[in-house]
């Protein structure tokens, strides 16, 4: 038998043991991990442990495996190194906030496998010595994503516990403010309003009346042009493509939105995740409350007057 020891770092602390082991034994079925725990082939601090034990910073996790099991179930995390510095808005030991450029997906797509925001960030953290793909565990990852054609603020967590806390904040309607700037076709009549149109769960098409998932978008007009309106929208709920679907449903599709708007539109998508503000985070992340993370929102090569 091979004895392998892993020391829990702050990056991996405050998660269930089985979830941590699923990252260490990344190619193993969950049933195999549970079997190892039942047979006492996994110990924490040299003692028998339970599946739901919450690992703590400094814990020693010991795993006993055969050579065949080690070769089969443990592999290094593979990412594509990208020689490109991310546009960093803010960074500390817990998070990195970025200004995503247009056309870069957060994760790989069917067409784009390598130049993703995740690979760019991991490459940057690798160069900084803050990420080692040989060590299994939490991989720095985005807390919430935006569409490939949308620009603006994206936040990555560097630790598992941070990811959990921020993800919960995004699911809440009271702990984070998300403001977008967008350009729509047509002249909005109301200076400000709240769009209350429910959405389908997966395909994000507006339902009639109020069936489907509750979806709310607050907006105010920033500037009216001859045939377009510049708008600031605040997400109260955060459904997939919510802003795009809501404004298209009102008859004011976003400029450049070929999915919900004009099919042959040659403009870039005029949607920018402009500002992100946390308002009610608890310690140890309470220091982030009130900080404004703001991205550039220039709509390049769009004729505002036509």
Short mmCIF file of C-alpha atoms in Angstrom, two decimals:
data_model
loop_
_atom_site.label_atom_id
_atom_site.label_comp_id
_atom_site.label_asym_id
_atom_site.label_seq_id
_atom_site.Cartn_x
_atom_site.Cartn_y
_atom_site.Cartn_z
CA UNK A 1 0.00 0.00 0.00
CA UNK A 2 1.04 3.58 -0.68
CA UNK A 3 0.59 6.17 2.03
CA UNK A 4 -0.18 9.65 0.71
CA UNK A 5 -0.52 12.69 2.98
CA UNK A 6 -2.16 16.00 2.14
CA UNK A 7 -2.04 19.06 4.38
CA UNK A 8 -5.17 21.20 4.22
CA UNK A 9 -4.37 24.81 3.38
CA UNK A 10 -6.51 27.90 3.76
CA UNK A 11 -7.37 27.49 0.09
CA UNK A 12 -9.10 24.16 0.71
CA UNK A 13 -10.40 24.54 4.28
CA UNK A 14 -14.06 24.62 5.39
CA UNK A 15 -15.47 22.00 3.03
CA UNK A 16 -16.72 18.45 3.56
CA UNK A 17 -14.09 15.74 3.51
CA UNK A 18 -15.76 13.83 0.69
CA UNK A 19 -15.83 16.94 -1.50
CA UNK A 20 -12.15 17.58 -0.84
CA UNK A 21 -11.30 13.96 -1.63
CA UNK A 22 -13.26 14.15 -4.88
CA UNK A 23 -10.70 16.74 -6.00
CA UNK A 24 -7.70 14.75 -4.74
CA UNK A 25 -8.96 11.47 -6.21
CA UNK A 26 -10.28 13.31 -9.23
CA UNK A 27 -10.78 10.25 -11.43
CA UNK A 28 -12.39 8.08 -8.75
CA UNK A 29 -16.14 7.44 -8.44
CA UNK A 30 -17.67 8.80 -5.25
CA UNK A 31 -18.54 5.23 -4.17
CA UNK A 32 -14.83 4.36 -4.13
CA UNK A 33 -14.10 7.33 -1.84
CA UNK A 34 -16.87 6.29 0.57
CA UNK A 35 -15.50 2.73 0.59
CA UNK A 36 -12.01 3.98 1.54
CA UNK A 37 -13.49 5.96 4.44
CA UNK A 38 -15.51 2.97 5.67
CA UNK A 39 -12.37 0.77 5.57
CA UNK A 40 -10.37 3.40 7.50
CA UNK A 41 -8.04 3.83 4.52
CA UNK A 42 -8.61 7.57 4.86
CA UNK A 43 -7.77 9.30 8.12
CA UNK A 44 -7.69 12.89 9.31
CA UNK A 45 -4.93 13.77 11.77
CA UNK A 46 -4.19 10.02 11.98
CA UNK A 47 -7.67 9.23 13.28
CA UNK A 48 -10.79 7.58 11.88
CA UNK A 49 -13.10 10.14 10.33
CA UNK A 50 -16.54 10.64 8.80
CA UNK A 51 -17.62 11.52 5.27
CA UNK A 52 -19.15 14.82 6.38
CA UNK A 53 -16.18 16.00 8.46
CA UNK A 54 -15.36 19.66 7.68
CA UNK A 55 -11.65 19.91 6.93
CA UNK A 56 -9.73 22.68 8.68
CA UNK A 57 -6.59 24.59 7.88
CA UNK A 58 -3.62 22.46 8.95
CA UNK A 59 -5.45 19.12 9.01
CA UNK A 60 -3.45 16.15 7.74
CA UNK A 61 -5.45 13.90 5.42
CA UNK A 62 -3.90 10.47 4.93
CA UNK A 63 -4.96 8.22 2.06
CA UNK A 64 -3.89 4.58 1.65
CA UNK A 65 -3.95 3.28 -1.93
CA UNK A 66 -2.50 0.51 -4.03
CA UNK A 67 -0.11 1.53 -6.81
CA UNK A 68 -2.80 0.70 -9.36
CA UNK A 69 -5.37 2.84 -7.57
CA UNK A 70 -2.96 5.78 -7.36
CA UNK A 71 -2.22 5.57 -11.08
CA UNK A 72 -5.91 5.21 -11.96
CA UNK A 73 -7.54 7.73 -9.67
CA UNK A 74 -5.06 10.60 -9.21
CA UNK A 75 -4.01 12.93 -12.01
CA UNK A 76 -2.73 16.49 -12.20
CA UNK A 77 -5.13 19.27 -13.14
CA UNK A 78 -4.59 20.21 -16.78
CA UNK A 79 -5.10 23.73 -18.03
CA UNK A 80 -3.87 25.56 -21.11
CA UNK A 81 -1.24 28.18 -20.34
CA UNK A 82 -2.13 31.50 -21.99
CA UNK A 83 0.50 34.22 -22.44
CA UNK A 84 -1.90 37.04 -21.68
CA UNK A 85 -2.17 39.21 -18.59
CA UNK A 86 -5.73 39.58 -17.32
CA UNK A 87 -7.26 43.04 -16.89
CA UNK A 88 -7.27 43.18 -13.10
CA UNK A 89 -9.60 45.57 -11.27
CA UNK A 90 -8.77 44.36 -7.75
CA UNK A 91 -6.86 41.51 -6.11
CA UNK A 92 -6.11 40.27 -2.60
CA UNK A 93 -5.47 36.91 -0.90
CA UNK A 94 -9.13 35.87 -1.30
CA UNK A 95 -10.35 37.14 -4.66
CA UNK A 96 -9.32 38.50 -8.02
CA UNK A 97 -11.74 40.82 -9.84
CA UNK A 98 -11.35 41.20 -13.60
CA UNK A 99 -12.61 43.29 -16.47
CA UNK A 100 -13.51 40.68 -19.09
CA UNK A 101 -13.06 41.70 -22.69
CA UNK A 102 -15.62 41.04 -25.43
CA UNK A 103 -15.45 37.65 -27.13
CA UNK A 104 -13.68 35.77 -24.33
CA UNK A 105 -15.76 32.99 -22.73
CA UNK A 106 -15.39 32.37 -19.02
CA UNK A 107 -15.18 28.61 -19.66
CA UNK A 108 -14.39 26.70 -22.85
CA UNK A 109 -17.06 26.40 -25.51
CA UNK A 110 -17.50 24.14 -28.52
CA UNK A 111 -15.57 26.67 -30.61
CA UNK A 112 -13.13 28.14 -28.08
CA UNK A 113 -11.11 25.58 -26.10
CA UNK A 114 -8.02 27.48 -24.99
CA UNK A 115 -8.33 31.29 -24.75
CA UNK A 116 -10.84 31.33 -21.91
CA UNK A 117 -10.92 33.71 -18.96
CA UNK A 118 -10.36 30.76 -16.63
CA UNK A 119 -7.18 29.71 -18.43
CA UNK A 120 -5.95 33.32 -18.51
CA UNK A 121 -6.51 33.68 -14.75
CA UNK A 122 -4.95 30.32 -13.88
CA UNK A 123 -1.92 31.17 -16.03
CA UNK A 124 -1.53 34.47 -14.20
CA UNK A 125 -1.87 32.81 -10.78
CA UNK A 126 0.60 30.10 -11.84
CA UNK A 127 3.17 32.77 -12.71
CA UNK A 128 2.51 34.45 -9.35
CA UNK A 129 3.09 31.17 -7.50
CA UNK A 130 -0.51 31.12 -6.27
CA UNK A 131 -1.63 28.07 -8.26
CA UNK A 132 0.04 24.69 -8.65
CA UNK A 133 -1.76 22.31 -11.05
CA UNK A 134 0.15 19.35 -9.58
CA UNK A 135 -1.61 19.80 -6.24
CA UNK A 136 -5.16 18.58 -6.31
CA UNK A 137 -7.70 20.60 -4.36
CA UNK A 138 -9.67 23.76 -4.97
CA UNK A 139 -9.01 25.31 -8.38
CA UNK A 140 -9.47 29.12 -8.41
CA UNK A 141 -12.70 29.63 -10.30
CA UNK A 142 -15.36 32.23 -11.19
CA UNK A 143 -18.10 32.81 -8.64
CA UNK A 144 -20.56 33.99 -11.30
CA UNK A 145 -20.15 34.05 -15.05
CA UNK A 146 -21.19 36.42 -17.80
CA UNK A 147 -21.79 35.64 -21.48
CA UNK A 148 -18.94 35.42 -23.97
CA UNK A 149 -20.01 38.61 -25.77
CA UNK A 150 -20.70 40.54 -22.56
CA UNK A 151 -17.88 42.66 -21.15
CA UNK A 152 -17.19 43.71 -17.60
CA UNK A 153 -16.75 42.57 -14.02
CA UNK A 154 -16.08 38.91 -13.23
CA UNK A 155 -14.90 37.76 -9.81
CA UNK A 156 -12.76 34.67 -9.15
CA UNK A 157 -12.37 33.09 -5.70
CA UNK A 158 -8.95 31.83 -4.66
CA UNK A 159 -10.22 29.64 -1.81
CA UNK A 160 -13.00 27.10 -1.42
CA UNK A 161 -14.52 28.84 1.62
CA UNK A 162 -14.49 32.19 -0.19
CA UNK A 163 -16.21 30.67 -3.20
CA UNK A 164 -18.93 29.19 -0.99
CA UNK A 165 -19.61 32.49 0.79
CA UNK A 166 -19.64 34.62 -2.36
CA UNK A 167 -21.78 32.11 -4.27
CA UNK A 168 -24.36 32.32 -1.48
CA UNK A 169 -24.25 36.13 -1.73
CA UNK A 170 -24.99 35.98 -5.46
CA UNK A 171 -27.99 33.75 -4.81
CA UNK A 172 -29.34 36.33 -2.38
CA UNK A 173 -31.19 39.46 -3.49
CA UNK A 174 -29.75 41.59 -0.67
CA UNK A 175 -26.01 40.90 -0.45
CA UNK A 176 -24.71 42.04 -3.84
CA UNK A 177 -25.51 44.88 -6.25
CA UNK A 178 -24.95 44.12 -9.95
CA UNK A 179 -25.26 47.06 -12.32
CA UNK A 180 -25.09 46.76 -16.11
CA UNK A 181 -24.85 49.36 -18.85
CA UNK A 182 -26.58 48.49 -22.11
CA UNK A 183 -27.67 50.07 -25.36
CA UNK A 184 -31.08 49.14 -26.75
CA UNK A 185 -32.91 49.82 -30.01
CA UNK A 186 -35.80 52.24 -29.61
CA UNK A 187 -36.58 55.10 -27.27
CA UNK A 188 -37.66 54.02 -23.79
CA UNK A 189 -40.53 56.19 -22.59
CA UNK A 190 -40.19 55.72 -18.84
CA UNK A 191 -37.14 57.23 -17.17
CA UNK A 192 -37.04 54.29 -14.76
CA UNK A 193 -39.03 51.16 -14.01
CA UNK A 194 -38.86 47.55 -12.79
CA UNK A 195 -39.35 44.79 -15.36
CA UNK A 196 -41.27 41.93 -13.75
CA UNK A 197 -41.50 39.10 -16.28
CA UNK A 198 -40.99 35.48 -15.31
CA UNK A 199 -38.58 33.34 -17.29
CA UNK A 200 -38.36 29.70 -18.23
CA UNK A 201 -35.84 27.79 -16.15
CA UNK A 202 -33.46 26.75 -18.94
CA UNK A 203 -34.22 28.37 -22.28
CA UNK A 204 -34.80 31.84 -20.81
CA UNK A 205 -37.89 32.66 -22.88
CA UNK A 206 -40.46 34.97 -21.29
CA UNK A 207 -43.57 33.23 -20.04
CA UNK A 208 -46.97 34.89 -20.28
CA UNK A 209 -48.36 36.40 -17.10
CA UNK A 210 -46.34 35.42 -14.02
CA UNK A 211 -45.62 31.73 -14.47
CA UNK A 212 -42.04 30.43 -14.52
CA UNK A 213 -39.15 31.76 -12.42
CA UNK A 214 -39.60 35.12 -10.73
CA UNK A 215 -37.32 37.58 -12.55
CA UNK A 216 -36.87 41.27 -11.77
CA UNK A 217 -34.74 43.90 -13.51
CA UNK A 218 -34.65 47.51 -12.31
CA UNK A 219 -33.57 50.11 -14.86
CA UNK A 220 -33.12 53.81 -15.45
CA UNK A 221 -32.44 55.72 -18.67
CA UNK A 222 -29.00 57.33 -18.90
CA UNK A 223 -29.26 58.89 -22.37
CA UNK A 224 -31.69 58.92 -25.29
CA UNK A 225 -30.39 59.14 -28.85
CA UNK A 226 -32.24 59.31 -32.19
CA UNK A 227 -33.08 55.59 -32.34
CA UNK A 228 -31.34 54.07 -29.33
CA UNK A 229 -31.35 54.38 -25.53
CA UNK A 230 -28.46 53.99 -23.13
CA UNK A 231 -29.69 52.24 -19.99
CA UNK A 232 -28.40 51.29 -16.56
CA UNK A 233 -29.95 48.05 -15.31
CA UNK A 234 -29.69 46.50 -11.85
CA UNK A 235 -30.33 42.80 -11.42
CA UNK A 236 -32.67 42.03 -8.54
CA UNK A 237 -32.72 38.36 -9.54
CA UNK A 238 -29.98 36.80 -11.64
CA UNK A 239 -31.48 34.49 -14.26
CA UNK A 240 -29.57 33.36 -17.33
CA UNK A 241 -29.70 36.06 -20.06
CA UNK A 242 -32.21 37.95 -17.92
CA UNK A 243 -31.41 41.47 -19.15
CA UNK A 244 -31.35 40.46 -22.80
CA UNK A 245 -34.64 38.57 -22.58
CA UNK A 246 -36.40 41.23 -20.53
CA UNK A 247 -35.64 44.15 -22.84
CA UNK A 248 -36.34 42.10 -25.96
CA UNK A 249 -39.72 41.16 -24.48
CA UNK A 250 -40.54 44.86 -24.02
CA UNK A 251 -39.70 45.53 -27.66
CA UNK A 252 -36.31 47.13 -26.98
CA UNK A 253 -33.73 44.47 -27.88
CA UNK A 254 -30.08 45.07 -27.09
CA UNK A 255 -27.87 46.33 -29.88
CA UNK A 256 -25.79 43.43 -31.19
CA UNK A 257 -28.01 40.73 -29.68
CA UNK A 258 -28.56 38.29 -32.53
CA UNK A 259 -30.08 35.66 -30.22
CA UNK A 260 -32.98 37.67 -28.80
CA UNK A 261 -32.88 40.76 -31.00
CA UNK A 262 -32.04 41.42 -34.66
CA UNK A 263 -30.71 38.26 -36.33
CA UNK A 264 -28.44 40.02 -38.83
CA UNK A 265 -27.16 42.68 -36.40
CA UNK A 266 -23.44 43.26 -37.13
CA UNK A 267 -22.74 45.31 -34.01
CA UNK A 268 -20.99 43.85 -30.98
CA UNK A 269 -23.29 43.08 -28.07
CA UNK A 270 -23.82 46.35 -26.18
CA UNK A 271 -23.92 44.88 -22.67
CA UNK A 272 -21.40 45.63 -19.95
CA UNK A 273 -21.31 44.26 -16.40
CA UNK A 274 -20.44 47.73 -15.18
CA UNK A 275 -20.36 47.58 -11.38
CA UNK A 276 -20.32 44.99 -8.61
CA UNK A 277 -20.78 45.89 -4.92
CA UNK A 278 -21.11 43.54 -1.95
CA UNK A 279 -23.34 44.92 0.78
CA UNK A 280 -23.86 42.35 3.53
CA UNK A 281 -21.00 39.86 3.65
CA UNK A 282 -20.14 38.34 7.00
CA UNK A 283 -16.58 37.89 8.36
CA UNK A 284 -14.03 36.99 7.14
CA UNK A 285 -15.16 38.76 3.94
CA UNK A 286 -16.95 41.70 5.57
CA UNK A 287 -14.05 43.97 4.55
CA UNK A 288 -15.32 43.75 0.95
CA UNK A 289 -18.64 45.38 1.80
CA UNK A 290 -19.04 48.74 0.09
CA UNK A 291 -16.09 48.34 -2.28
CA UNK A 292 -17.08 49.27 -5.83
CA UNK A 293 -15.61 47.08 -8.54
CA UNK A 294 -16.12 49.04 -11.76
CA UNK A 295 -15.31 48.02 -15.35
CA UNK A 296 -14.83 50.04 -18.51
CA UNK A 297 -18.12 50.31 -20.42
CA UNK A 298 -17.17 51.85 -23.76
CA UNK A 299 -19.35 50.52 -26.60
CA UNK A 300 -16.75 50.54 -29.35
CA UNK A 301 -17.69 50.95 -33.02
CA UNK A 302 -21.40 51.45 -32.35
CA UNK A 303 -23.08 54.42 -34.00
CA UNK A 304 -25.20 55.90 -31.23
CA UNK A 305 -27.13 58.24 -33.49
CA UNK A 306 -28.37 55.74 -36.09
#
